[in-house]
Short mmCIF file of C-alpha atoms in Angstrom, two decimals:
data_model
loop_
_atom_site.label_atom_id
_atom_site.label_comp_id
_atom_site.label_asym_id
_atom_site.label_seq_id
_atom_site.Cartn_x
_atom_site.Cartn_y
_atom_site.Cartn_z
CA UNK A 1 26.40 -24.55 -16.32
CA UNK A 2 29.13 -25.62 -13.92
CA UNK A 3 27.93 -27.69 -10.97
CA UNK A 4 28.40 -25.76 -7.74
CA UNK A 5 26.81 -28.30 -5.40
CA UNK A 6 26.96 -32.05 -4.79
CA UNK A 7 23.88 -33.99 -3.60
CA UNK A 8 24.41 -33.29 0.09
CA UNK A 9 24.95 -29.59 -0.68
CA UNK A 10 21.65 -29.49 -2.59
CA UNK A 11 19.76 -31.12 0.29
CA UNK A 12 21.35 -28.75 2.80
CA UNK A 13 20.55 -25.73 0.64
CA UNK A 14 16.95 -26.91 0.35
CA UNK A 15 16.70 -27.07 4.14
CA UNK A 16 18.18 -23.57 4.40
CA UNK A 17 15.49 -22.26 2.06
CA UNK A 18 12.53 -24.19 3.48
CA UNK A 19 13.31 -23.97 7.19
CA UNK A 20 15.67 -21.04 7.81
CA UNK A 21 14.62 -18.21 5.46
CA UNK A 22 17.58 -18.37 3.07
CA UNK A 23 16.86 -16.14 0.10
CA UNK A 24 18.40 -13.94 -2.52
CA UNK A 25 17.29 -10.62 -1.12
CA UNK A 26 17.67 -8.72 -4.38
CA UNK A 27 18.76 -8.82 -7.99
CA UNK A 28 19.69 -5.22 -8.76
CA UNK A 29 20.36 -4.05 -12.31
CA UNK A 30 22.68 -1.08 -12.52
CA UNK A 31 22.02 1.13 -15.56
CA UNK A 32 24.22 3.96 -16.79
CA UNK A 33 22.27 7.12 -17.64
CA UNK A 34 25.30 9.12 -18.71
CA UNK A 35 23.88 9.45 -22.22
CA UNK A 36 20.56 10.86 -20.97
CA UNK A 37 21.60 14.44 -20.20
CA UNK A 38 19.91 17.31 -22.01
CA UNK A 39 19.68 21.07 -21.80
CA UNK A 40 15.94 20.56 -21.33
CA UNK A 41 14.85 18.78 -18.12
CA UNK A 42 11.76 17.26 -19.73
CA UNK A 43 13.86 15.80 -22.54
CA UNK A 44 16.31 14.38 -20.00
CA UNK A 45 13.44 12.86 -18.02
CA UNK A 46 12.07 11.28 -21.19
CA UNK A 47 15.46 9.77 -22.04
CA UNK A 48 15.78 8.40 -18.52
CA UNK A 49 12.34 6.81 -18.67
CA UNK A 50 12.90 5.25 -22.07
CA UNK A 51 16.35 3.85 -21.33
CA UNK A 52 15.29 2.23 -18.07
CA UNK A 53 12.15 0.82 -19.67
CA UNK A 54 14.23 -0.77 -22.42
CA UNK A 55 17.20 -2.04 -20.42
CA UNK A 56 15.17 -3.49 -17.55
CA UNK A 57 12.11 -4.74 -19.42
CA UNK A 58 12.95 -8.40 -18.69
CA UNK A 59 14.47 -8.00 -15.22
CA UNK A 60 11.43 -9.09 -13.22
CA UNK A 61 10.48 -11.82 -15.70
CA UNK A 62 13.93 -13.42 -15.60
CA UNK A 63 14.13 -13.05 -11.85
CA UNK A 64 10.84 -14.93 -11.52
CA UNK A 65 12.04 -17.62 -13.94
CA UNK A 66 15.25 -18.17 -11.99
CA UNK A 67 13.33 -18.40 -8.74
CA UNK A 68 11.28 -21.29 -10.17
CA UNK A 69 14.14 -23.03 -11.98
CA UNK A 70 16.65 -22.86 -9.13
CA UNK A 71 14.19 -23.13 -6.26
CA UNK A 72 15.72 -20.11 -4.53
CA UNK A 73 13.41 -17.32 -3.34
CA UNK A 74 14.34 -14.00 -4.99
CA UNK A 75 12.56 -11.43 -2.87
CA UNK A 76 13.24 -8.15 -4.68
CA UNK A 77 14.13 -6.96 -8.16
CA UNK A 78 15.58 -3.47 -8.19
CA UNK A 79 17.32 -0.89 -10.37
CA UNK A 80 20.15 1.51 -9.58
CA UNK A 81 21.10 4.38 -11.86
CA UNK A 82 23.83 6.96 -12.34
CA UNK A 83 23.55 9.70 -9.68
CA UNK A 84 20.89 12.03 -11.01
CA UNK A 85 22.83 15.14 -9.99
CA UNK A 86 25.19 14.28 -12.87
CA UNK A 87 22.36 13.81 -15.36
CA UNK A 88 20.33 16.88 -14.50
CA UNK A 89 23.28 19.25 -14.40
CA UNK A 90 23.29 19.88 -18.16
CA UNK A 91 19.93 21.59 -17.82
CA UNK A 92 19.27 24.89 -16.11
CA UNK A 93 16.36 23.37 -14.20
CA UNK A 94 15.70 24.56 -10.67
CA UNK A 95 14.31 21.16 -9.69
CA UNK A 96 14.99 17.55 -10.68
CA UNK A 97 11.59 16.32 -9.55
CA UNK A 98 10.61 15.59 -13.19
CA UNK A 99 13.47 13.08 -13.39
CA UNK A 100 12.40 11.50 -10.09
CA UNK A 101 8.90 11.10 -11.51
CA UNK A 102 10.35 9.54 -14.67
CA UNK A 103 12.33 7.08 -12.52
CA UNK A 104 9.19 6.20 -10.58
CA UNK A 105 7.12 5.66 -13.72
CA UNK A 106 9.80 3.58 -15.46
CA UNK A 107 10.37 1.46 -12.36
CA UNK A 108 6.68 0.76 -12.03
CA UNK A 109 6.43 -0.04 -15.74
CA UNK A 110 9.04 -2.78 -15.47
CA UNK A 111 7.70 -3.98 -12.13
CA UNK A 112 10.65 -3.47 -9.76
CA UNK A 113 10.32 -2.90 -6.03
CA UNK A 114 12.66 0.10 -5.76
CA UNK A 115 14.83 2.28 -7.98
CA UNK A 116 17.84 4.01 -6.45
CA UNK A 117 20.10 6.77 -7.65
CA UNK A 118 18.33 10.07 -6.99
CA UNK A 119 21.71 10.88 -5.53
CA UNK A 120 24.56 13.35 -5.18
CA UNK A 121 28.21 12.84 -4.24
CA UNK A 122 29.40 15.92 -2.34
CA UNK A 123 32.27 14.57 -0.24
CA UNK A 124 34.46 17.60 -0.98
CA UNK A 125 32.07 20.26 -2.26
CA UNK A 126 29.03 21.07 -4.38
CA UNK A 127 28.35 21.70 -8.03
CA UNK A 128 25.14 23.42 -9.13
CA UNK A 129 23.71 20.03 -10.06
CA UNK A 130 24.41 18.72 -6.57
CA UNK A 131 22.68 21.68 -4.97
CA UNK A 132 19.60 21.34 -7.17
CA UNK A 133 19.41 17.59 -6.54
CA UNK A 134 19.62 18.00 -2.77
CA UNK A 135 17.01 20.76 -2.76
CA UNK A 136 14.73 18.51 -4.81
CA UNK A 137 14.85 15.53 -2.44
CA UNK A 138 11.89 16.32 -0.14
CA UNK A 139 9.47 16.98 -3.01
CA UNK A 140 10.83 14.10 -5.09
CA UNK A 141 10.35 11.56 -2.31
CA UNK A 142 6.90 12.93 -1.49
CA UNK A 143 5.71 12.65 -5.10
CA UNK A 144 7.11 9.18 -5.87
CA UNK A 145 6.57 5.72 -4.40
CA UNK A 146 9.59 3.57 -5.25
CA UNK A 147 12.36 6.14 -5.82
CA UNK A 148 15.22 6.10 -3.29
CA UNK A 149 17.73 8.86 -2.64
CA UNK A 150 21.22 9.07 -1.18
CA UNK A 151 23.83 11.73 -0.58
CA UNK A 152 27.50 11.05 0.15
CA UNK A 153 28.94 13.71 2.47
CA UNK A 154 32.44 12.38 3.16
CA UNK A 155 35.20 9.86 2.51
CA UNK A 156 38.59 8.87 3.82
CA UNK A 157 40.24 10.79 0.96
CA UNK A 158 38.15 13.97 1.10
CA UNK A 159 37.23 14.35 4.76
CA UNK A 160 33.70 15.40 5.73
CA UNK A 161 31.77 18.19 4.01
CA UNK A 162 30.16 19.77 7.07
CA UNK A 163 28.14 22.19 4.95
CA UNK A 164 26.53 19.16 3.31
CA UNK A 165 26.02 17.52 6.71
CA UNK A 166 24.18 20.60 7.98
CA UNK A 167 22.08 20.75 4.83
CA UNK A 168 21.12 17.08 5.09
CA UNK A 169 19.79 17.68 8.59
CA UNK A 170 17.40 20.25 7.12
CA UNK A 171 16.53 18.03 4.14
CA UNK A 172 15.64 15.08 6.38
CA UNK A 173 13.37 17.33 8.43
CA UNK A 174 11.75 18.74 5.27
CA UNK A 175 11.25 15.24 3.87
CA UNK A 176 9.59 14.15 7.11
CA UNK A 177 7.24 17.10 6.94
CA UNK A 178 6.41 16.50 3.27
CA UNK A 179 5.45 12.89 4.02
CA UNK A 180 4.01 13.33 7.52
CA UNK A 181 0.66 11.88 6.41
CA UNK A 182 2.53 8.57 5.94
CA UNK A 183 4.61 8.76 9.15
CA UNK A 184 7.55 10.40 7.36
CA UNK A 185 8.08 7.41 5.09
CA UNK A 186 10.05 9.60 2.68
CA UNK A 187 12.92 9.51 5.19
CA UNK A 188 12.94 5.70 4.97
CA UNK A 189 13.98 6.13 1.33
CA UNK A 190 16.82 8.56 2.08
CA UNK A 191 20.37 7.65 3.17
CA UNK A 192 23.35 9.84 4.03
CA UNK A 193 26.73 8.15 3.40
CA UNK A 194 30.40 8.39 4.16
CA UNK A 195 32.61 6.27 1.88
CA UNK A 196 29.66 5.31 -0.31
CA UNK A 197 30.14 2.39 -2.71
CA UNK A 198 29.08 2.33 -6.36
CA UNK A 199 28.04 -1.33 -6.57
CA UNK A 200 25.64 -1.60 -3.61
CA UNK A 201 22.53 -3.63 -4.54
CA UNK A 202 20.60 -2.71 -1.37
CA UNK A 203 18.16 0.14 -0.93
CA UNK A 204 17.80 2.88 -0.15
CA UNK A 205 21.46 3.64 -0.84
CA UNK A 206 22.07 2.00 -4.21
CA UNK A 207 23.38 4.03 -7.14
CA UNK A 208 25.26 3.08 -10.32
CA UNK A 209 28.77 4.53 -10.10
CA UNK A 210 30.45 6.29 -13.00
CA UNK A 211 33.14 3.59 -13.24
CA UNK A 212 30.54 0.82 -13.60
CA UNK A 213 29.65 -0.86 -16.96
CA UNK A 214 26.70 0.17 -19.15
CA UNK A 215 24.51 -2.40 -17.40
CA UNK A 216 25.50 -4.70 -14.55
CA UNK A 217 23.87 -7.24 -12.27
CA UNK A 218 24.66 -7.04 -8.56
CA UNK A 219 23.06 -9.58 -6.25
CA UNK A 220 22.47 -9.29 -2.53
CA UNK A 221 22.07 -12.55 -0.63
CA UNK A 222 20.89 -12.91 2.92
CA UNK A 223 20.56 -15.59 5.56
CA UNK A 224 20.41 -14.50 9.21
CA UNK A 225 18.16 -17.46 9.97
CA UNK A 226 20.64 -19.88 8.40
CA UNK A 227 23.51 -18.51 10.49
CA UNK A 228 21.45 -18.63 13.69
CA UNK A 229 20.48 -22.26 13.02
CA UNK A 230 24.13 -23.18 12.39
CA UNK A 231 25.12 -21.63 15.71
CA UNK A 232 22.40 -23.58 17.50
CA UNK A 233 24.32 -26.75 16.55
CA UNK A 234 27.49 -25.59 18.35
CA UNK A 235 26.10 -24.48 21.70
CA UNK A 236 28.84 -24.34 24.31
CA UNK A 237 31.62 -24.12 21.71
CA UNK A 238 34.41 -21.61 22.16
CA UNK A 239 34.56 -18.38 20.17
CA UNK A 240 36.97 -19.79 17.59
CA UNK A 241 34.51 -22.53 16.69
CA UNK A 242 31.67 -20.02 16.54
CA UNK A 243 33.65 -17.94 14.03
CA UNK A 244 34.48 -21.00 11.95
CA UNK A 245 30.83 -22.08 11.88
CA UNK A 246 29.70 -18.64 10.69
CA UNK A 247 32.43 -18.60 8.04
CA UNK A 248 31.44 -22.00 6.63
CA UNK A 249 27.78 -21.01 6.58
CA UNK A 250 28.51 -17.73 4.80
CA UNK A 251 30.44 -19.69 2.17
CA UNK A 252 27.38 -21.81 1.39
CA UNK A 253 25.06 -18.80 1.30
CA UNK A 254 27.38 -16.94 -1.06
CA UNK A 255 27.59 -19.88 -3.50
CA UNK A 256 23.81 -19.74 -3.89
CA UNK A 257 24.03 -16.03 -4.72
CA UNK A 258 26.88 -16.63 -7.17
CA UNK A 259 24.78 -19.12 -9.11
CA UNK A 260 21.82 -16.73 -9.32
CA UNK A 261 23.97 -13.71 -10.23
CA UNK A 262 25.86 -15.40 -13.05
CA UNK A 263 22.74 -16.81 -14.64
CA UNK A 264 20.80 -13.55 -14.28
CA UNK A 265 23.62 -11.54 -15.89
CA UNK A 266 23.82 -14.01 -18.79
CA UNK A 267 20.08 -13.93 -19.51
CA UNK A 268 19.82 -10.16 -19.17
CA UNK A 269 22.84 -9.51 -21.41
CA UNK A 270 24.52 -7.56 -18.64
CA UNK A 271 27.85 -7.90 -16.90
CA UNK A 272 28.08 -9.77 -13.60
CA UNK A 273 29.16 -7.26 -11.01
CA UNK A 274 29.34 -8.41 -7.40
CA UNK A 275 27.79 -10.55 -4.71
CA UNK A 276 26.89 -8.58 -1.60
CA UNK A 277 26.72 -11.13 1.19
CA UNK A 278 25.24 -8.86 3.82
CA UNK A 279 23.04 -10.50 6.42
CA UNK A 280 19.94 -8.39 5.81
CA UNK A 281 17.23 -9.15 8.37
CA UNK A 282 13.45 -9.13 7.99
CA UNK A 283 10.58 -9.25 10.44
CA UNK A 284 10.11 -12.98 9.73
CA UNK A 285 10.56 -15.21 12.76
CA UNK A 286 14.13 -16.53 12.84
CA UNK A 287 15.49 -13.94 10.39
CA UNK A 288 17.13 -11.51 12.81
CA UNK A 289 20.73 -10.35 13.18
CA UNK A 290 19.98 -9.41 16.80
CA UNK A 291 18.97 -13.00 17.50
CA UNK A 292 22.27 -14.24 16.03
CA UNK A 293 24.14 -12.02 18.49
CA UNK A 294 21.99 -13.36 21.32
CA UNK A 295 22.70 -16.93 20.17
CA UNK A 296 26.41 -16.14 20.51
CA UNK A 297 25.76 -15.46 24.19
CA UNK A 298 24.14 -12.07 24.85
CA UNK A 299 21.09 -11.73 27.08
CA UNK A 300 19.72 -8.96 24.87
CA UNK A 301 21.16 -7.17 21.85
CA UNK A 302 22.72 -3.93 23.04
CA UNK A 303 24.08 -5.24 26.33
CA UNK A 304 27.85 -5.18 27.04
CA UNK A 305 29.60 -7.48 24.59
CA UNK A 306 27.33 -6.63 21.66
CA UNK A 307 29.96 -4.72 19.69
CA UNK A 308 32.50 -7.53 20.06
CA UNK A 309 29.95 -10.18 19.04
CA UNK A 310 28.97 -8.12 15.99
CA UNK A 311 32.64 -7.66 15.02
CA UNK A 312 33.07 -11.44 15.16
CA UNK A 313 29.95 -11.99 13.03
CA UNK A 314 30.85 -9.38 10.42
CA UNK A 315 34.42 -10.62 9.98
CA UNK A 316 33.43 -14.29 9.71
CA UNK A 317 30.70 -13.50 7.15
CA UNK A 318 33.18 -11.64 4.97
CA UNK A 319 35.83 -14.37 5.20
CA UNK A 320 33.31 -17.03 4.21
CA UNK A 321 32.08 -14.96 1.29
CA UNK A 322 35.57 -14.28 0.00
CA UNK A 323 36.21 -18.04 -0.14
CA UNK A 324 33.06 -18.50 -2.21
CA UNK A 325 33.34 -15.72 -4.80
CA UNK A 326 36.07 -13.63 -6.38
CA UNK A 327 33.64 -10.74 -6.80
CA UNK A 328 32.39 -9.89 -3.34
CA UNK A 329 31.46 -6.23 -3.07
CA UNK A 330 28.72 -3.84 -2.13
CA UNK A 331 28.55 -3.51 1.63
CA UNK A 332 28.91 -7.18 2.68
CA UNK A 333 28.64 -8.05 6.35
CA UNK A 334 25.71 -7.58 8.73
CA UNK A 335 23.03 -4.92 8.62
CA UNK A 336 21.43 -3.56 11.80
CA UNK A 337 18.26 -1.74 10.66
CA UNK A 338 16.05 -1.36 13.71
CA UNK A 339 12.63 -1.39 12.03
CA UNK A 340 13.44 -4.36 9.77
CA UNK A 341 14.75 -6.73 12.46
CA UNK A 342 12.35 -8.24 15.01
CA UNK A 343 15.18 -8.80 17.50
CA UNK A 344 16.39 -5.20 17.21
CA UNK A 345 12.83 -3.95 17.77
CA UNK A 346 12.48 -6.12 20.89
CA UNK A 347 15.82 -4.90 22.24
CA UNK A 348 14.94 -1.25 21.59
CA UNK A 349 11.55 -1.62 23.25
CA UNK A 350 13.01 -3.20 26.40
CA UNK A 351 15.74 -0.54 26.62
CA UNK A 352 18.85 -2.66 26.06
CA UNK A 353 19.46 -1.08 22.65
CA UNK A 354 19.97 2.68 22.38
CA UNK A 355 21.10 5.01 19.62
CA UNK A 356 24.45 5.41 21.36
CA UNK A 357 24.97 1.64 21.42
CA UNK A 358 23.93 1.37 17.78
CA UNK A 359 26.56 3.99 16.97
CA UNK A 360 29.20 1.88 18.70
CA UNK A 361 28.02 -1.18 16.77
CA UNK A 362 28.30 0.75 13.50
CA UNK A 363 32.09 0.84 14.03
CA UNK A 364 32.20 -2.86 13.14
CA UNK A 365 29.09 -3.59 11.05
CA UNK A 366 28.35 -3.09 7.36
CA UNK A 367 26.67 0.29 7.44
CA UNK A 368 25.46 2.42 10.33
CA UNK A 369 22.40 3.95 11.98
CA UNK A 370 19.69 2.39 9.86
CA UNK A 371 15.89 2.76 9.91
CA UNK A 372 15.76 4.43 13.30
CA UNK A 373 12.59 6.34 14.17
CA UNK A 374 13.15 9.34 16.43
CA UNK A 375 10.88 12.02 17.93
CA UNK A 376 9.41 14.40 15.38
CA UNK A 377 10.63 17.45 17.28
CA UNK A 378 14.30 16.46 16.94
CA UNK A 379 16.05 19.46 15.43
CA UNK A 380 17.80 19.57 12.07
CA UNK A 381 21.03 20.46 13.87
CA UNK A 382 20.84 17.38 16.12
CA UNK A 383 20.16 15.17 13.11
CA UNK A 384 23.15 16.74 11.36
CA UNK A 385 25.34 16.10 14.41
CA UNK A 386 24.36 12.42 14.41
CA UNK A 387 25.24 12.28 10.71
CA UNK A 388 28.61 13.90 11.48
CA UNK A 389 29.35 11.31 14.16
CA UNK A 390 28.62 8.42 11.80
CA UNK A 391 30.61 10.03 8.98
CA UNK A 392 33.58 10.41 11.33
CA UNK A 393 33.43 6.70 12.17
CA UNK A 394 33.46 5.85 8.48
CA UNK A 395 36.20 8.31 7.58
CA UNK A 396 38.61 7.33 10.34
CA UNK A 397 38.02 3.58 10.00
CA UNK A 398 37.99 3.54 6.18
CA UNK A 399 34.58 1.86 6.02
CA UNK A 400 31.17 2.73 4.73
CA UNK A 401 28.85 4.30 7.27
CA UNK A 402 25.37 5.63 6.72
CA UNK A 403 22.45 7.27 8.47
CA UNK A 404 18.77 6.63 7.80
CA UNK A 405 16.93 8.51 10.52
CA UNK A 406 13.16 9.07 10.51
CA UNK A 407 11.96 12.01 12.63
CA UNK A 408 8.23 11.23 12.72
CA UNK A 409 6.06 14.36 13.14
CA UNK A 410 3.81 14.15 16.17
CA UNK A 411 5.52 11.07 17.62
CA UNK A 412 7.45 10.92 20.89
CA UNK A 413 9.57 8.39 22.75
CA UNK A 414 7.50 5.32 23.59
CA UNK A 415 5.28 5.61 20.51
CA UNK A 416 5.49 3.16 17.63
CA UNK A 417 5.42 3.85 13.90
CA UNK A 418 4.27 1.41 11.21
CA UNK A 419 5.90 1.59 7.76
CA UNK A 420 4.57 -1.68 6.36
CA UNK A 421 6.12 -4.27 4.07
CA UNK A 422 9.89 -4.72 4.07
CA UNK A 423 10.36 -1.47 6.03
CA UNK A 424 8.55 -2.92 9.07
CA UNK A 425 7.75 -0.97 12.23
CA UNK A 426 9.80 0.72 14.92
CA UNK A 427 9.63 2.21 18.39
CA UNK A 428 10.47 5.90 18.65
CA UNK A 429 13.95 5.94 20.21
CA UNK A 430 15.28 8.61 22.53
CA UNK A 431 17.83 11.13 21.27
CA UNK A 432 20.39 12.81 23.54
CA UNK A 433 18.76 16.15 24.50
CA UNK A 434 21.96 18.18 24.63
CA UNK A 435 22.71 20.38 21.62
CA UNK A 436 25.53 20.61 19.07
CA UNK A 437 24.06 23.58 17.20
CA UNK A 438 27.17 25.75 17.48
CA UNK A 439 29.35 22.93 16.13
CA UNK A 440 27.09 22.35 13.13
CA UNK A 441 26.78 26.08 12.37
CA UNK A 442 30.55 26.39 11.87
CA UNK A 443 30.39 24.74 8.42
CA UNK A 444 33.53 24.05 6.42
CA UNK A 445 35.20 20.69 6.01
CA UNK A 446 36.70 18.24 8.49
CA UNK A 447 40.08 17.33 6.98
CA UNK A 448 40.82 13.81 5.84
CA UNK A 449 42.73 11.75 8.43
CA UNK A 450 46.41 10.86 8.18
CA UNK A 451 45.57 7.35 6.98
CA UNK A 452 44.14 8.84 3.78
CA UNK A 453 47.72 9.28 2.56
CA UNK A 454 48.10 5.81 1.09
CA UNK A 455 49.09 6.60 -2.52
#
């Protein structure tokens, strides 16, 4: 194995791990299920279960071995699969819930944390398989524990499928209702995308794209605490030095992920895909993206200047990662999930962070409106309009945007909802009370922007 670190690098990396929460957030194995279709849904579900069980049988074991051998915490082991709308379409089934249950069983058998890919890509329109998949989402997420779902409703090339946007508003509401006994946790496993990517290792939006290899290893690294600590050493420095410090730190973080990814792919007899160097926060003290922004100079995340500070952070993280690996992909940058970031929660509770400000921040961050709990009586049309806004940001700016909203039945602004584990907890955030129902009811497709003409 090629040496990636000298002695001082090793000591510094050890400090990052021990003191500043550096970890490999996930090893995600992508598995193609394109050979699992069948005219019978039960046969297809059986093929899906068997293939995942075989391909991923050693994923958790090898992940645990690497964690011990390399001394790097590997927090999650996950699986992504070919969008199930493509697999179920060969059958005449009216529901793909049996495949979701097969995914859940197989994932539990091999011991992973989540399995993503109960997905449909409807940027430009629907097939019958897409329609069945989308209609199956509420029941599928209610009857499974570790299955994650995503739907792509737009892209820079296709525009925005407003019929799909309207439908996803209804599906999110139905999913909340189906899982209301668990504070609508089904919605925490459901993402709506514009410009979705096929090599994303993070949940809930991961799926294995049709251009991907038979099996591939994508690794997501994370280190908000490491970046914050680095910035603490340059207090008073100008913005250029802040950017350079973040860039150098991201380089070091990415090299750790590169080592883990290459070795995992080798041992699992899979191709090495990408390193996603997103700063993915947790509730652990010192592991917050919001606190990084505050270290840059903000009184509270969400105040004026937040979008500019986040743009600086995101750009520097990407530049550092690109120096460290030739295969940077996924979403790469900084995530801003409210419920999973202690600093974001604090900012939301004190009123400095609102949904409108989060939308502005999504113009420059890795994804979009993520893990935001909203009042349970928020209408499907309002949810759809928020999705449309985020999709428009992604389409016009040629970047991935996403929405993971959780309308919690029975909860109102000022309440708090507990999801537990990695998903954390969140305050119920206020939603603009004015309606866009007539806009959403129009349907059709928002045309792709002029900048889509790049062939």
